[in-house]
PDB file of N, CA and C in Angstrom:
ATOM      1  N   MET A   1       0.264  -1.029  -0.018  1.00 51.00           N
ATOM      2  CA  MET A   1       0.188   0.766   0.098  1.00 51.00           C
ATOM      3  C   MET A   1       0.865   1.446   0.346  1.00 51.00           C
ATOM      4  N   PHE A   2       0.644   2.324  -0.614  1.00 61.00           N
ATOM      5  CA  PHE A   2       1.298   3.720  -0.894  1.00 61.00           C
ATOM      6  C   PHE A   2       0.446   4.867  -0.466  1.00 61.00           C
ATOM      7  N   GLY A   3       1.097   5.356   0.103  1.00 74.00           N
ATOM      8  CA  GLY A   3       0.528   6.990   0.699  1.00 74.00           C
ATOM      9  C   GLY A   3       1.835   7.579   0.856  1.00 74.00           C
ATOM     10  N   ILE A   4       1.461   9.119   1.149  1.00 75.00           N
ATOM     11  CA  ILE A   4       2.160  10.153   1.583  1.00 75.00           C
ATOM     12  C   ILE A   4       1.392  10.706   3.377  1.00 75.00           C
ATOM     13  N   ASN A   5       3.518  10.636   3.300  1.00 75.00           N
ATOM     14  CA  ASN A   5       3.360  11.267   4.783  1.00 75.00           C
ATOM     15  C   ASN A   5       3.516  12.587   4.848  1.00 75.00           C
ATOM     16  N   PRO A   6       3.272  12.846   6.494  1.00 79.00           N
ATOM     17  CA  PRO A   6       2.899  14.472   5.938  1.00 79.00           C
ATOM     18  C   PRO A   6       3.930  15.275   6.028  1.00 79.00           C
ATOM     19  N   GLY A   7       5.857  14.762   5.713  1.00 80.00           N
ATOM     20  CA  GLY A   7       6.498  15.198   5.135  1.00 80.00           C
ATOM     21  C   GLY A   7       6.648  15.515   3.531  1.00 80.00           C
ATOM     22  N   GLY A   8       5.086  14.927   3.068  1.00 77.00           N
ATOM     23  CA  GLY A   8       4.895  14.999   1.855  1.00 77.00           C
ATOM     24  C   GLY A   8       6.144  13.752   0.854  1.00 77.00           C
ATOM     25  N   ASP A   9       6.042  13.150   1.540  1.00 83.00           N
ATOM     26  CA  ASP A   9       6.586  11.960   0.421  1.00 83.00           C
ATOM     27  C   ASP A   9       6.361  10.552   0.163  1.00 83.00           C
ATOM     28  N   ILE A  10       5.843   9.882  -0.012  1.00 82.00           N
ATOM     29  CA  ILE A  10       6.247   8.962  -0.692  1.00 82.00           C
ATOM     30  C   ILE A  10       7.095   7.815  -0.260  1.00 82.00           C
ATOM     31  N   LEU A  11       5.053   7.163   0.348  1.00 82.00           N
ATOM     32  CA  LEU A  11       5.481   5.886   1.332  1.00 82.00           C
ATOM     33  C   LEU A  11       5.753   5.185   0.776  1.00 82.00           C
ATOM     34  N   VAL A  12       6.498   4.048   0.964  1.00 83.00           N
ATOM     35  CA  VAL A  12       6.904   2.398   0.206  1.00 83.00           C
ATOM     36  C   VAL A  12       6.902   1.324   1.267  1.00 83.00           C
ATOM     37  N   HIS A  13       5.835   0.366   1.226  1.00 84.00           N
ATOM     38  CA  HIS A  13       7.070  -0.860   2.263  1.00 84.00           C
ATOM     39  C   HIS A  13       7.496  -0.963   2.114  1.00 84.00           C
ATOM     40  N   ALA A  14       9.002  -1.616   2.994  1.00 86.00           N
ATOM     41  CA  ALA A  14      10.159  -1.966   2.593  1.00 86.00           C
ATOM     42  C   ALA A  14       9.950  -3.291   1.836  1.00 86.00           C
ATOM     43  N   SER A  15       8.429  -3.901   1.721  1.00 89.00           N
ATOM     44  CA  SER A  15       8.714  -4.843   1.180  1.00 89.00           C
ATOM     45  C   SER A  15       8.031  -4.965  -0.772  1.00 89.00           C
ATOM     46  N   ASP A  16       8.338  -3.359  -1.311  1.00 90.00           N
ATOM     47  CA  ASP A  16       7.993  -2.822  -2.113  1.00 90.00           C
ATOM     48  C   ASP A  16       8.942  -2.435  -2.402  1.00 90.00           C
ATOM     49  N   ARG A  17      10.343  -2.281  -2.256  1.00 91.00           N
ATOM     50  CA  ARG A  17      11.436  -1.281  -2.347  1.00 91.00           C
ATOM     51  C   ARG A  17      12.494  -1.949  -3.369  1.00 91.00           C
ATOM     52  N   HIS A  18      12.070  -3.226  -3.800  1.00 94.00           N
ATOM     53  CA  HIS A  18      12.710  -3.916  -5.177  1.00 94.00           C
ATOM     54  C   HIS A  18      12.849  -3.087  -6.844  1.00 94.00           C
ATOM     55  N   ASN A  19      14.262  -2.927  -7.427  1.00 94.00           N
ATOM     56  CA  ASN A  19      13.577  -3.498  -8.698  1.00 94.00           C
ATOM     57  C   ASN A  19      13.482  -4.114  -9.643  1.00 94.00           C
ATOM     58  N   LEU A  20      13.125  -4.507 -10.310  1.00 95.00           N
ATOM     59  CA  LEU A  20      13.228  -5.561 -11.092  1.00 95.00           C
ATOM     60  C   LEU A  20      14.580  -5.724 -12.439  1.00 95.00           C
ATOM     61  N   LEU A  21      13.688  -4.362 -12.805  1.00 96.00           N
ATOM     62  CA  LEU A  21      14.650  -3.712 -14.687  1.00 96.00           C
ATOM     63  C   LEU A  21      13.363  -3.654 -15.349  1.00 96.00           C
ATOM     64  N   ARG A  22      12.617  -3.893 -14.706  1.00 96.00           N
ATOM     65  CA  ARG A  22      11.046  -3.471 -16.032  1.00 96.00           C
ATOM     66  C   ARG A  22      10.580  -2.530 -16.931  1.00 96.00           C
ATOM     67  N   PRO A  23      10.193  -3.000 -17.886  1.00 97.00           N
ATOM     68  CA  PRO A  23      10.555  -2.587 -19.777  1.00 97.00           C
ATOM     69  C   PRO A  23       9.395  -1.006 -19.299  1.00 97.00           C
ATOM     70  N   GLU A  24       8.383  -1.212 -18.611  1.00 97.00           N
ATOM     71  CA  GLU A  24       7.067  -0.853 -18.867  1.00 97.00           C
ATOM     72  C   GLU A  24       7.417   1.280 -19.143  1.00 97.00           C
ATOM     73  N   THR A  25       8.411   1.931 -17.663  1.00 97.00           N
ATOM     74  CA  THR A  25       8.403   2.909 -18.155  1.00 97.00           C
ATOM     75  C   THR A  25       8.654   4.134 -18.903  1.00 97.00           C
ATOM     76  N   VAL A  26      10.592   2.937 -19.523  1.00 98.00           N
ATOM     77  CA  VAL A  26      10.806   3.728 -20.413  1.00 98.00           C
ATOM     78  C   VAL A  26      10.386   2.931 -21.789  1.00 98.00           C
ATOM     79  N   GLU A  27       9.218   1.805 -21.867  1.00 97.00           N
ATOM     80  CA  GLU A  27       9.137   1.527 -23.044  1.00 97.00           C
ATOM     81  C   GLU A  27       7.920   2.670 -23.811  1.00 97.00           C
ATOM     82  N   SER A  28       7.192   3.880 -22.137  1.00 98.00           N
ATOM     83  CA  SER A  28       6.029   5.075 -22.025  1.00 98.00           C
ATOM     84  C   SER A  28       6.727   5.975 -22.612  1.00 98.00           C
ATOM     85  N   LEU A  29       7.793   6.466 -21.599  1.00 98.00           N
ATOM     86  CA  LEU A  29       9.219   6.957 -22.305  1.00 98.00           C
ATOM     87  C   LEU A  29       9.391   6.935 -24.119  1.00 98.00           C
ATOM     88  N   PHE A  30       9.496   5.986 -24.638  1.00 97.00           N
ATOM     89  CA  PHE A  30      10.163   5.989 -25.990  1.00 97.00           C
ATOM     90  C   PHE A  30       8.270   6.180 -26.614  1.00 97.00           C
ATOM     91  N   ILE A  31       7.302   6.006 -26.881  1.00 96.00           N
ATOM     92  CA  ILE A  31       5.760   6.303 -27.407  1.00 96.00           C
ATOM     93  C   ILE A  31       6.248   7.801 -27.088  1.00 96.00           C
ATOM     94  N   LEU A  32       5.817   8.676 -26.154  1.00 97.00           N
ATOM     95  CA  LEU A  32       6.081   9.664 -25.483  1.00 97.00           C
ATOM     96  C   LEU A  32       7.328  10.700 -26.099  1.00 97.00           C
ATOM     97  N   TRP A  33       8.084  10.553 -26.333  1.00 97.00           N
ATOM     98  CA  TRP A  33       8.991  10.394 -27.815  1.00 97.00           C
ATOM     99  C   TRP A  33       8.524  11.223 -28.736  1.00 97.00           C
ATOM    100  N   ARG A  34       8.397   9.832 -28.978  1.00 96.00           N
ATOM    101  CA  ARG A  34       7.892   9.439 -30.715  1.00 96.00           C
ATOM    102  C   ARG A  34       6.808  10.407 -30.637  1.00 96.00           C
ATOM    103  N   ILE A  35       6.231  10.468 -29.328  1.00 95.00           N
ATOM    104  CA  ILE A  35       5.173  11.301 -30.172  1.00 95.00           C
ATOM    105  C   ILE A  35       4.784  13.028 -29.695  1.00 95.00           C
ATOM    106  N   THR A  36       5.441  13.057 -29.246  1.00 96.00           N
ATOM    107  CA  THR A  36       5.175  14.366 -28.273  1.00 96.00           C
ATOM    108  C   THR A  36       6.752  14.923 -29.467  1.00 96.00           C
ATOM    109  N   GLY A  37       7.683  13.859 -29.701  1.00 96.00           N
ATOM    110  CA  GLY A  37       8.841  14.546 -29.636  1.00 96.00           C
ATOM    111  C   GLY A  37      10.137  15.394 -28.637  1.00 96.00           C
ATOM    112  N   GLU A  38       9.292  15.751 -27.625  1.00 97.00           N
ATOM    113  CA  GLU A  38       9.751  16.788 -26.171  1.00 97.00           C
ATOM    114  C   GLU A  38      11.059  15.783 -25.609  1.00 97.00           C
ATOM    115  N   ALA A  39      12.300  17.132 -25.560  1.00 97.00           N
ATOM    116  CA  ALA A  39      13.735  16.364 -25.722  1.00 97.00           C
ATOM    117  C   ALA A  39      13.161  16.470 -23.634  1.00 97.00           C
ATOM    118  N   LYS A  40      12.302  16.159 -22.784  1.00 98.00           N
ATOM    119  CA  LYS A  40      12.365  15.909 -21.104  1.00 98.00           C
ATOM    120  C   LYS A  40      12.303  14.324 -21.386  1.00 98.00           C
ATOM    121  N   TRP A  41      11.627  13.476 -22.034  1.00 98.00           N
ATOM    122  CA  TRP A  41      11.309  12.012 -22.091  1.00 98.00           C
ATOM    123  C   TRP A  41      12.300  11.441 -23.001  1.00 98.00           C
ATOM    124  N   ARG A  42      13.722  12.006 -23.095  1.00 98.00           N
ATOM    125  CA  ARG A  42      14.781  11.476 -23.887  1.00 98.00           C
ATOM    126  C   ARG A  42      15.593  11.470 -22.074  1.00 98.00           C
ATOM    127  N   ASN A  43      15.515  13.151 -21.796  1.00 98.00           N
ATOM    128  CA  ASN A  43      16.076  12.895 -20.788  1.00 98.00           C
ATOM    129  C   ASN A  43      15.617  12.303 -19.350  1.00 98.00           C
ATOM    130  N   TYR A  44      14.685  11.928 -19.298  1.00 98.00           N
ATOM    131  CA  TYR A  44      13.964  11.064 -17.999  1.00 98.00           C
ATOM    132  C   TYR A  44      14.502   9.378 -18.089  1.00 98.00           C
ATOM    133  N   GLY A  45      14.537   9.425 -19.662  1.00 98.00           N
ATOM    134  CA  GLY A  45      15.311   7.771 -20.508  1.00 98.00           C
ATOM    135  C   GLY A  45      16.498   7.601 -19.767  1.00 98.00           C
ATOM    136  N   TRP A  46      17.498   8.735 -20.483  1.00 98.00           N
ATOM    137  CA  TRP A  46      18.362   8.805 -19.834  1.00 98.00           C
ATOM    138  C   TRP A  46      19.047   8.555 -18.577  1.00 98.00           C
ATOM    139  N   GLN A  47      18.232   9.420 -17.043  1.00 98.00           N
ATOM    140  CA  GLN A  47      18.252   9.221 -15.827  1.00 98.00           C
ATOM    141  C   GLN A  47      18.248   8.236 -16.021  1.00 98.00           C
ATOM    142  N   ILE A  48      18.161   7.506 -16.266  1.00 97.00           N
ATOM    143  CA  ILE A  48      17.460   5.753 -16.129  1.00 97.00           C
ATOM    144  C   ILE A  48      18.767   4.989 -16.398  1.00 97.00           C
ATOM    145  N   PHE A  49      18.965   5.657 -17.479  1.00 98.00           N
ATOM    146  CA  PHE A  49      19.720   4.312 -18.089  1.00 98.00           C
ATOM    147  C   PHE A  49      21.113   4.747 -17.146  1.00 98.00           C
ATOM    148  N   GLU A  50      21.456   5.957 -17.185  1.00 98.00           N
ATOM    149  CA  GLU A  50      22.680   6.014 -15.661  1.00 98.00           C
ATOM    150  C   GLU A  50      22.276   5.685 -14.381  1.00 98.00           C
ATOM    151  N   ALA A  51      20.769   4.993 -13.951  1.00 96.00           N
ATOM    152  CA  ALA A  51      20.650   4.740 -12.514  1.00 96.00           C
ATOM    153  C   ALA A  51      21.454   3.545 -13.066  1.00 96.00           C
ATOM    154  N   PHE A  52      20.905   3.054 -13.672  1.00 97.00           N
ATOM    155  CA  PHE A  52      21.137   1.388 -13.809  1.00 97.00           C
ATOM    156  C   PHE A  52      22.230   0.637 -14.159  1.00 97.00           C
ATOM    157  N   GLU A  53      23.567   1.770 -15.284  1.00 96.00           N
ATOM    158  CA  GLU A  53      24.489   1.447 -14.742  1.00 96.00           C
ATOM    159  C   GLU A  53      25.305   1.387 -13.712  1.00 96.00           C
ATOM    160  N   GLN A  54      24.407   2.661 -12.735  1.00 96.00           N
ATOM    161  CA  GLN A  54      25.650   3.236 -11.492  1.00 96.00           C
ATOM    162  C   GLN A  54      24.659   2.373 -10.644  1.00 96.00           C
ATOM    163  N   TRP A  55      24.260   1.273 -10.864  1.00 96.00           N
ATOM    164  CA  TRP A  55      22.829   1.076  -9.487  1.00 96.00           C
ATOM    165  C   TRP A  55      23.176  -0.783  -9.696  1.00 96.00           C
ATOM    166  N   ALA A  56      22.465  -0.808 -11.101  1.00 96.00           N
ATOM    167  CA  ALA A  56      21.806  -1.891 -11.074  1.00 96.00           C
ATOM    168  C   ALA A  56      23.311  -3.465 -11.952  1.00 96.00           C
ATOM    169  N   ARG A  57      23.866  -2.164 -12.203  1.00 96.00           N
ATOM    170  CA  ARG A  57      25.201  -3.234 -13.472  1.00 96.00           C
ATOM    171  C   ARG A  57      26.048  -3.887 -12.292  1.00 96.00           C
ATOM    172  N   LEU A  58      26.585  -5.219 -12.632  1.00 95.00           N
ATOM    173  CA  LEU A  58      27.448  -5.834 -10.873  1.00 95.00           C
ATOM    174  C   LEU A  58      28.520  -5.186 -11.836  1.00 95.00           C
ATOM    175  N   PRO A  59      29.293  -5.233 -10.183  1.00 91.00           N
ATOM    176  CA  PRO A  59      30.162  -4.644 -10.228  1.00 91.00           C
ATOM    177  C   PRO A  59      31.698  -5.139 -11.144  1.00 91.00           C
ATOM    178  N   ASP A  60      31.386  -6.302 -11.626  1.00 92.00           N
ATOM    179  CA  ASP A  60      32.974  -6.809 -11.926  1.00 92.00           C
ATOM    180  C   ASP A  60      32.315  -6.268 -13.891  1.00 92.00           C
ATOM    181  N   GLY A  61      31.198  -5.971 -14.080  1.00 89.00           N
ATOM    182  CA  GLY A  61      31.016  -4.969 -15.198  1.00 89.00           C
ATOM    183  C   GLY A  61      30.062  -5.912 -16.332  1.00 89.00           C
ATOM    184  N   HIS A  62      30.061  -7.373 -15.177  1.00 91.00           N
ATOM    185  CA  HIS A  62      29.548  -8.526 -16.511  1.00 91.00           C
ATOM    186  C   HIS A  62      27.809  -8.417 -16.410  1.00 91.00           C
ATOM    187  N   GLY A  63      27.325  -7.656 -16.560  1.00 93.00           N
ATOM    188  CA  GLY A  63      26.308  -7.916 -17.030  1.00 93.00           C
ATOM    189  C   GLY A  63      25.208  -6.657 -15.354  1.00 93.00           C
ATOM    190  N   TYR A  64      23.945  -7.019 -15.264  1.00 96.00           N
ATOM    191  CA  TYR A  64      22.801  -6.502 -14.492  1.00 96.00           C
ATOM    192  C   TYR A  64      22.521  -7.861 -13.071  1.00 96.00           C
ATOM    193  N   SER A  65      21.858  -6.778 -12.849  1.00 97.00           N
ATOM    194  CA  SER A  65      20.831  -7.519 -11.362  1.00 97.00           C
ATOM    195  C   SER A  65      20.298  -6.682 -11.072  1.00 97.00           C
ATOM    196  N   ASN A  66      18.599  -7.742 -11.231  1.00 96.00           N
ATOM    197  CA  ASN A  66      17.629  -7.199  -9.816  1.00 96.00           C
ATOM    198  C   ASN A  66      18.530  -6.500  -8.760  1.00 96.00           C
ATOM    199  N   LEU A  67      17.681  -5.232  -8.022  1.00 96.00           N
ATOM    200  CA  LEU A  67      17.176  -4.879  -6.703  1.00 96.00           C
ATOM    201  C   LEU A  67      17.073  -5.242  -5.894  1.00 96.00           C
ATOM    202  N   LEU A  68      17.506  -5.932  -4.453  1.00 96.00           N
ATOM    203  CA  LEU A  68      16.240  -6.395  -3.312  1.00 96.00           C
ATOM    204  C   LEU A  68      16.289  -4.473  -2.781  1.00 96.00           C
ATOM    205  N   ASP A  69      16.023  -4.289  -2.656  1.00 95.00           N
ATOM    206  CA  ASP A  69      16.602  -3.026  -1.591  1.00 95.00           C
ATOM    207  C   ASP A  69      16.667  -1.017  -2.040  1.00 95.00           C
ATOM    208  N   VAL A  70      16.079  -0.258  -3.171  1.00 92.00           N
ATOM    209  CA  VAL A  70      16.313   1.112  -4.153  1.00 92.00           C
ATOM    210  C   VAL A  70      16.776   1.919  -2.759  1.00 92.00           C
ATOM    211  N   ALA A  71      16.417   1.534  -1.326  1.00 90.00           N
ATOM    212  CA  ALA A  71      16.353   2.678  -0.347  1.00 90.00           C
ATOM    213  C   ALA A  71      17.680   2.372   0.152  1.00 90.00           C
ATOM    214  N   VAL A  72      18.073   1.268   0.342  1.00 92.00           N
ATOM    215  CA  VAL A  72      19.375   0.904   0.647  1.00 92.00           C
ATOM    216  C   VAL A  72      20.781   1.226  -0.466  1.00 92.00           C
ATOM    217  N   VAL A  73      21.350   2.448   0.368  1.00 94.00           N
ATOM    218  CA  VAL A  73      22.477   2.969  -0.318  1.00 94.00           C
ATOM    219  C   VAL A  73      24.041   2.157  -0.272  1.00 94.00           C
ATOM    220  N   PRO A  74      25.283   1.304  -0.422  1.00 93.00           N
ATOM    221  CA  PRO A  74      24.899   0.566  -1.907  1.00 93.00           C
ATOM    222  C   PRO A  74      23.531  -0.707  -1.912  1.00 93.00           C
ATOM    223  N   PRO A  75      23.092  -0.370  -2.753  1.00 92.00           N
ATOM    224  CA  PRO A  75      21.670  -1.755  -3.352  1.00 92.00           C
ATOM    225  C   PRO A  75      22.719  -3.161  -3.352  1.00 92.00           C
ATOM    226  N   GLN A  76      21.533  -4.045  -2.851  1.00 94.00           N
ATOM    227  CA  GLN A  76      21.506  -4.999  -2.318  1.00 94.00           C
ATOM    228  C   GLN A  76      21.577  -5.791  -4.107  1.00 94.00           C
ATOM    229  N   HIS A  77      22.558  -6.803  -3.951  1.00 96.00           N
ATOM    230  CA  HIS A  77      21.793  -7.244  -5.571  1.00 96.00           C
ATOM    231  C   HIS A  77      21.082  -8.390  -5.800  1.00 96.00           C
ATOM    232  N   ALA A  78      20.060  -9.150  -6.729  1.00 94.00           N
ATOM    233  CA  ALA A  78      19.359  -9.850  -6.248  1.00 94.00           C
ATOM    234  C   ALA A  78      20.306 -11.080  -6.911  1.00 94.00           C
ATOM    235  N   ASP A  79      20.867 -11.330  -7.753  1.00 89.00           N
ATOM    236  CA  ASP A  79      21.876 -12.417  -8.433  1.00 89.00           C
ATOM    237  C   ASP A  79      21.030 -12.990  -8.996  1.00 89.00           C
ATOM    238  N   LYS A  80      20.095 -11.870 -10.238  1.00 92.00           N
ATOM    239  CA  LYS A  80      19.731 -12.078 -10.529  1.00 92.00           C
ATOM    240  C   LYS A  80      18.871 -11.536 -11.583  1.00 92.00           C
ATOM    241  N   MET A  81      19.333 -11.625 -13.323  1.00 93.00           N
ATOM    242  CA  MET A  81      18.726 -10.371 -14.784  1.00 93.00           C
ATOM    243  C   MET A  81      17.414 -10.970 -14.388  1.00 93.00           C
ATOM    244  N   GLU A  82      16.230 -10.368 -14.667  1.00 93.00           N
ATOM    245  CA  GLU A  82      15.393 -11.171 -15.506  1.00 93.00           C
ATOM    246  C   GLU A  82      15.124 -11.043 -17.117  1.00 93.00           C
ATOM    247  N   THR A  83      15.179 -11.585 -18.019  1.00 94.00           N
ATOM    248  CA  THR A  83      15.829 -12.320 -19.052  1.00 94.00           C
ATOM    249  C   THR A  83      14.718 -10.627 -20.415  1.00 94.00           C
ATOM    250  N   PHE A  84      13.566 -10.156 -19.633  1.00 96.00           N
ATOM    251  CA  PHE A  84      12.930  -7.897 -20.359  1.00 96.00           C
ATOM    252  C   PHE A  84      13.697  -7.609 -20.074  1.00 96.00           C
ATOM    253  N   PHE A  85      15.430  -8.060 -18.771  1.00 96.00           N
ATOM    254  CA  PHE A  85      16.020  -6.286 -18.805  1.00 96.00           C
ATOM    255  C   PHE A  85      16.708  -5.920 -20.287  1.00 96.00           C
ATOM    256  N   VAL A  86      16.721  -7.522 -20.867  1.00 95.00           N
ATOM    257  CA  VAL A  86      18.109  -7.202 -22.263  1.00 95.00           C
ATOM    258  C   VAL A  86      16.606  -6.666 -23.134  1.00 95.00           C
ATOM    259  N   SER A  87      15.792  -8.035 -22.677  1.00 96.00           N
ATOM    260  CA  SER A  87      14.400  -8.001 -24.568  1.00 96.00           C
ATOM    261  C   SER A  87      14.105  -6.885 -24.604  1.00 96.00           C
ATOM    262  N   GLU A  88      13.635  -6.252 -23.891  1.00 97.00           N
ATOM    263  CA  GLU A  88      11.957  -5.090 -23.751  1.00 97.00           C
ATOM    264  C   GLU A  88      13.498  -3.739 -23.153  1.00 97.00           C
ATOM    265  N   THR A  89      12.770  -3.848 -21.523  1.00 97.00           N
ATOM    266  CA  THR A  89      14.012  -2.318 -21.086  1.00 97.00           C
ATOM    267  C   THR A  89      14.803  -1.857 -22.250  1.00 97.00           C
ATOM    268  N   LEU A  90      16.357  -2.254 -21.756  1.00 97.00           N
ATOM    269  CA  LEU A  90      17.419  -1.751 -23.373  1.00 97.00           C
ATOM    270  C   LEU A  90      16.457  -1.906 -24.295  1.00 97.00           C
ATOM    271  N   LYS A  91      15.870  -2.358 -25.077  1.00 97.00           N
ATOM    272  CA  LYS A  91      15.072  -1.847 -26.435  1.00 97.00           C
ATOM    273  C   LYS A  91      14.921  -0.981 -26.702  1.00 97.00           C
ATOM    274  N   TYR A  92      14.039  -0.791 -25.443  1.00 97.00           N
ATOM    275  CA  TYR A  92      13.600   0.808 -25.852  1.00 97.00           C
ATOM    276  C   TYR A  92      13.955   2.115 -25.427  1.00 97.00           C
ATOM    277  N   LEU A  93      15.153   1.372 -24.379  1.00 98.00           N
ATOM    278  CA  LEU A  93      15.673   2.582 -24.506  1.00 98.00           C
ATOM    279  C   LEU A  93      16.953   3.020 -25.497  1.00 98.00           C
ATOM    280  N   TYR A  94      16.946   1.864 -26.203  1.00 97.00           N
ATOM    281  CA  TYR A  94      17.271   1.500 -27.690  1.00 97.00           C
ATOM    282  C   TYR A  94      17.019   2.841 -28.320  1.00 97.00           C
ATOM    283  N   LEU A  95      15.992   2.191 -29.068  1.00 97.00           N
ATOM    284  CA  LEU A  95      15.093   3.231 -29.194  1.00 97.00           C
ATOM    285  C   LEU A  95      14.351   4.229 -28.778  1.00 97.00           C
ATOM    286  N   LEU A  96      14.466   5.048 -27.939  1.00 97.00           N
ATOM    287  CA  LEU A  96      14.354   6.215 -26.977  1.00 97.00           C
ATOM    288  C   LEU A  96      15.316   6.735 -27.952  1.00 97.00           C
ATOM    289  N   PHE A  97      16.609   6.659 -28.674  1.00 97.00           N
ATOM    290  CA  PHE A  97      17.754   7.812 -28.858  1.00 97.00           C
ATOM    291  C   PHE A  97      17.942   7.198 -29.742  1.00 97.00           C
ATOM    292  N   SER A  98      17.897   6.486 -30.883  1.00 96.00           N
ATOM    293  CA  SER A  98      17.178   6.467 -32.074  1.00 96.00           C
ATOM    294  C   SER A  98      16.909   7.325 -33.212  1.00 96.00           C
ATOM    295  N   ASP A  99      16.938   7.525 -34.013  1.00 93.00           N
ATOM    296  CA  ASP A  99      16.135   8.213 -34.978  1.00 93.00           C
ATOM    297  C   ASP A  99      14.954   7.859 -35.077  1.00 93.00           C
ATOM    298  N   SER A 100      13.949   8.384 -35.529  1.00 90.00           N
ATOM    299  CA  SER A 100      12.740   7.626 -35.616  1.00 90.00           C
ATOM    300  C   SER A 100      12.355   6.848 -37.115  1.00 90.00           C
ATOM    301  N   SER A 101      13.396   6.957 -38.003  1.00 91.00           N
ATOM    302  CA  SER A 101      12.940   6.200 -39.523  1.00 91.00           C
ATOM    303  C   SER A 101      13.179   4.742 -38.459  1.00 91.00           C
ATOM    304  N   THR A 102      13.725   4.722 -37.851  1.00 93.00           N
ATOM    305  CA  THR A 102      13.430   3.310 -36.859  1.00 93.00           C
ATOM    306  C   THR A 102      12.893   3.000 -36.367  1.00 93.00           C
ATOM    307  N   VAL A 103      12.753   1.216 -36.849  1.00 92.00           N
ATOM    308  CA  VAL A 103      10.625   1.146 -36.357  1.00 92.00           C
ATOM    309  C   VAL A 103       9.569   2.255 -36.181  1.00 92.00           C
ATOM    310  N   PRO A 104       9.500   3.124 -37.210  1.00 90.00           N
ATOM    311  CA  PRO A 104       8.032   3.799 -36.761  1.00 90.00           C
ATOM    312  C   PRO A 104       6.950   3.001 -36.459  1.00 90.00           C
ATOM    313  N   LEU A 105       6.394   4.856 -35.331  1.00 88.00           N
ATOM    314  CA  LEU A 105       5.876   3.862 -35.223  1.00 88.00           C
ATOM    315  C   LEU A 105       3.899   3.934 -35.935  1.00 88.00           C
ATOM    316  N   SER A 106       4.045   4.815 -37.483  1.00 87.00           N
ATOM    317  CA  SER A 106       3.389   4.999 -37.917  1.00 87.00           C
ATOM    318  C   SER A 106       3.231   3.973 -39.240  1.00 87.00           C
ATOM    319  N   ARG A 107       4.130   2.805 -39.022  1.00 84.00           N
ATOM    320  CA  ARG A 107       4.512   1.682 -39.801  1.00 84.00           C
ATOM    321  C   ARG A 107       4.864   0.008 -38.599  1.00 84.00           C
ATOM    322  N   TYR A 108       3.918   0.539 -37.849  1.00 74.00           N
ATOM    323  CA  TYR A 108       4.043  -1.245 -36.202  1.00 74.00           C
ATOM    324  C   TYR A 108       2.891  -0.530 -36.060  1.00 74.00           C
TER     325      TYR A 108
END
């Protein structure tokens, strides 16, 4: 369950503070970029990519991992990477920064 504390911060319960590196947010940013052309959507995507590089990339540099608790710095890796991270999340990040002729929305 989510809520807002008196200070205005969003409350997220401990059991919900993981990051599975899911694609839905970057997919939405890709579509919003293609429809509006507003640079802010690419900027948000770049911030997400940088966060993946900083926090989800494994220390040896050979892959990425789910994060067990994003409120802990540095976060503990889950020793697991879902297949959708490569097949969807990274795909939409690639498309977000690609030319609009790459997989045009009017065609697919």
